[in-house]
């Protein structure tokens, strides 16, 4: 089965990202909130060892993600990343010595079952290796316009659910676009070697968009409740990646009556994400301290 290596690398990448979530969010909880985009946020986080460890895990996850994307369709690889939060809760429970509660297990099972059902029903095809330039122009303009519009909407609202939802969605679009650029860059490496890889604009594109997506995610986590940002990030990344896979790489998913189990799978993933976002351990991992509260390391 050609998609098995892609699934394996994607699962390992999701686990590495989960470790990054545990480490980075604990560091982010020590940084006070601010009303606008935090350009100084990275400078403050660079002084936290936990955040640096999380960045190392992010780099490992990026390498594993690139391997996955080189082996399979975006519509297969990116949805697997919905498992990040369940993995993060399990790792957080182990590292913090906290018990994983029944709601957490229920949410994790729903996400895993929904992912399996949706992928089995969709049966995505690999598609083409290299999208033409005109498709890239359209994809970049659309994705960056959505990110700019949602970020502007977020900044017009105070801390709360709507602000977190908007920033969470911008991060989802950013991560999906990063994956699309990374997939093209990996094919450049396969076709032309390392020199062609470093001469490809997609290589620098996925690096820049990836940093932007991480920046937007940090702001989403600092902007409001996890119940607003996490479901948008979890389902948004998968759906935007599916759209980019179809429009850019000509990947195909089954339609007709298969849409019903695909929609049911997506609903299970959304329910699981909402359930997990309400779990105390999830909030402890990803929600920052309120202003005036003592910082915790």
Short mmCIF file of C-alpha atoms in Angstrom, two decimals, residues 4-136:
data_model
loop_
_atom_site.label_atom_id
_atom_site.label_comp_id
_atom_site.label_asym_id
_atom_site.label_seq_id
_atom_site.Cartn_x
_atom_site.Cartn_y
_atom_site.Cartn_z
CA UNK A 4 1.41 3.40 4.30
CA UNK A 5 4.86 5.12 4.46
CA UNK A 6 3.13 8.50 4.21
CA UNK A 7 0.79 7.59 7.06
CA UNK A 8 3.65 6.31 9.20
CA UNK A 9 5.77 9.44 8.73
CA UNK A 10 2.70 11.62 9.29
CA UNK A 11 1.94 9.85 12.59
CA UNK A 12 5.55 10.34 13.74
CA UNK A 13 5.38 14.00 12.72
CA UNK A 14 2.13 14.44 14.66
CA UNK A 15 3.77 12.89 17.74
CA UNK A 16 6.77 15.23 17.42
CA UNK A 17 4.45 18.21 17.07
CA UNK A 18 2.57 17.02 20.15
CA UNK A 19 5.81 17.11 22.13
CA UNK A 20 6.39 20.61 20.79
CA UNK A 21 2.91 21.63 21.98
CA UNK A 22 3.64 20.39 25.51
CA UNK A 23 6.95 22.25 25.68
CA UNK A 24 6.05 25.42 23.79
CA UNK A 25 2.71 26.06 25.43
CA UNK A 26 4.20 25.73 28.88
CA UNK A 27 6.74 28.37 27.88
CA UNK A 28 4.01 30.57 26.34
CA UNK A 29 2.08 30.49 29.63
CA UNK A 30 4.88 32.54 31.24
CA UNK A 31 4.47 35.42 28.76
CA UNK A 32 1.89 38.11 29.67
CA UNK A 33 -0.98 38.96 27.35
CA UNK A 34 -1.00 42.05 25.13
CA UNK A 35 -3.82 43.70 23.14
CA UNK A 36 -2.16 43.52 19.69
CA UNK A 37 0.03 41.29 17.59
CA UNK A 38 3.05 40.40 19.71
CA UNK A 39 6.15 41.15 17.61
CA UNK A 40 8.17 40.81 20.81
CA UNK A 41 6.63 37.41 21.58
CA UNK A 42 9.41 35.38 19.95
CA UNK A 43 12.13 37.40 21.71
CA UNK A 44 10.55 36.63 25.08
CA UNK A 45 10.02 32.96 24.28
CA UNK A 46 13.63 32.53 23.10
CA UNK A 47 14.68 32.93 26.73
CA UNK A 48 12.59 29.89 27.76
CA UNK A 49 14.40 26.54 27.57
CA UNK A 50 11.12 24.69 27.19
CA UNK A 51 10.28 26.74 24.11
CA UNK A 52 13.69 26.01 22.57
CA UNK A 53 13.13 22.30 23.19
CA UNK A 54 9.75 22.64 21.56
CA UNK A 55 11.35 24.28 18.53
CA UNK A 56 13.73 21.32 18.21
CA UNK A 57 10.69 19.02 18.18
CA UNK A 58 9.07 21.27 15.55
CA UNK A 59 12.13 20.87 13.31
CA UNK A 60 12.05 17.10 13.68
CA UNK A 61 8.34 17.15 12.88
CA UNK A 62 8.98 19.26 9.78
CA UNK A 63 11.49 16.71 8.47
CA UNK A 64 9.05 13.86 9.10
CA UNK A 65 6.24 15.85 7.49
CA UNK A 66 8.39 16.45 4.40
CA UNK A 67 9.04 12.72 4.15
CA UNK A 68 5.32 12.02 4.47
CA UNK A 69 4.39 14.57 1.81
CA UNK A 70 7.00 13.17 -0.56
CA UNK A 71 5.41 9.72 -0.20
CA UNK A 72 1.69 10.49 -0.30
CA UNK A 73 -1.12 12.91 -1.01
CA UNK A 74 -1.74 16.05 1.05
CA UNK A 75 -5.28 14.79 1.56
CA UNK A 76 -3.79 11.77 3.36
CA UNK A 77 -0.93 13.40 5.27
CA UNK A 78 -2.38 16.63 6.65
CA UNK A 79 -5.57 15.19 8.19
CA UNK A 80 -3.37 12.92 10.33
CA UNK A 81 -2.23 16.02 12.20
CA UNK A 82 -5.61 16.19 13.93
CA UNK A 83 -4.04 13.61 16.25
CA UNK A 84 -1.63 16.21 17.63
CA UNK A 85 -3.86 17.26 20.53
CA UNK A 86 -4.65 13.68 21.67
CA UNK A 87 -0.94 12.89 21.53
CA UNK A 88 -0.17 16.11 23.41
CA UNK A 89 -2.61 15.21 26.20
CA UNK A 90 -1.06 11.78 26.59
CA UNK A 91 2.47 13.22 26.64
CA UNK A 92 1.39 16.03 28.94
CA UNK A 93 -0.16 13.53 31.32
CA UNK A 94 3.06 11.54 31.41
CA UNK A 95 5.37 14.54 31.79
CA UNK A 96 3.21 16.33 34.33
CA UNK A 97 2.10 13.25 36.24
CA UNK A 98 -1.54 14.08 35.55
CA UNK A 99 -4.35 11.58 35.04
CA UNK A 100 -5.96 11.45 31.58
CA UNK A 101 -9.68 11.70 32.31
CA UNK A 102 -12.59 9.92 30.66
CA UNK A 103 -13.63 12.98 28.62
CA UNK A 104 -10.07 13.19 27.30
CA UNK A 105 -10.12 9.53 26.26
CA UNK A 106 -13.56 10.01 24.69
CA UNK A 107 -12.36 12.99 22.68
CA UNK A 108 -9.21 11.17 21.57
CA UNK A 109 -11.17 8.11 20.47
CA UNK A 110 -13.64 10.27 18.53
CA UNK A 111 -10.83 12.06 16.73
CA UNK A 112 -9.05 8.82 15.85
CA UNK A 113 -12.27 7.11 14.73
CA UNK A 114 -13.40 10.15 12.75
CA UNK A 115 -10.03 10.43 11.03
CA UNK A 116 -10.02 6.75 10.10
CA UNK A 117 -13.58 6.88 8.80
CA UNK A 118 -13.01 10.03 6.74
CA UNK A 119 -9.77 8.78 5.17
CA UNK A 120 -11.22 5.35 4.40
CA UNK A 121 -14.29 6.89 2.78
CA UNK A 122 -12.37 9.55 0.85
CA UNK A 123 -9.58 7.23 -0.39
CA UNK A 124 -7.48 10.18 -1.67
CA UNK A 125 -5.42 9.68 -4.84
CA UNK A 126 -1.77 10.92 -5.07
CA UNK A 127 -2.35 13.47 -7.84
CA UNK A 128 0.45 15.26 -9.72
CA UNK A 129 3.95 16.04 -8.46
CA UNK A 130 4.47 19.68 -9.46
CA UNK A 131 1.67 22.27 -9.77
CA UNK A 132 2.03 24.86 -12.57
CA UNK A 133 2.85 28.48 -11.73
CA UNK A 134 -0.63 29.83 -12.43
CA UNK A 135 -2.17 27.54 -9.83
CA UNK A 136 0.41 28.67 -7.30
#
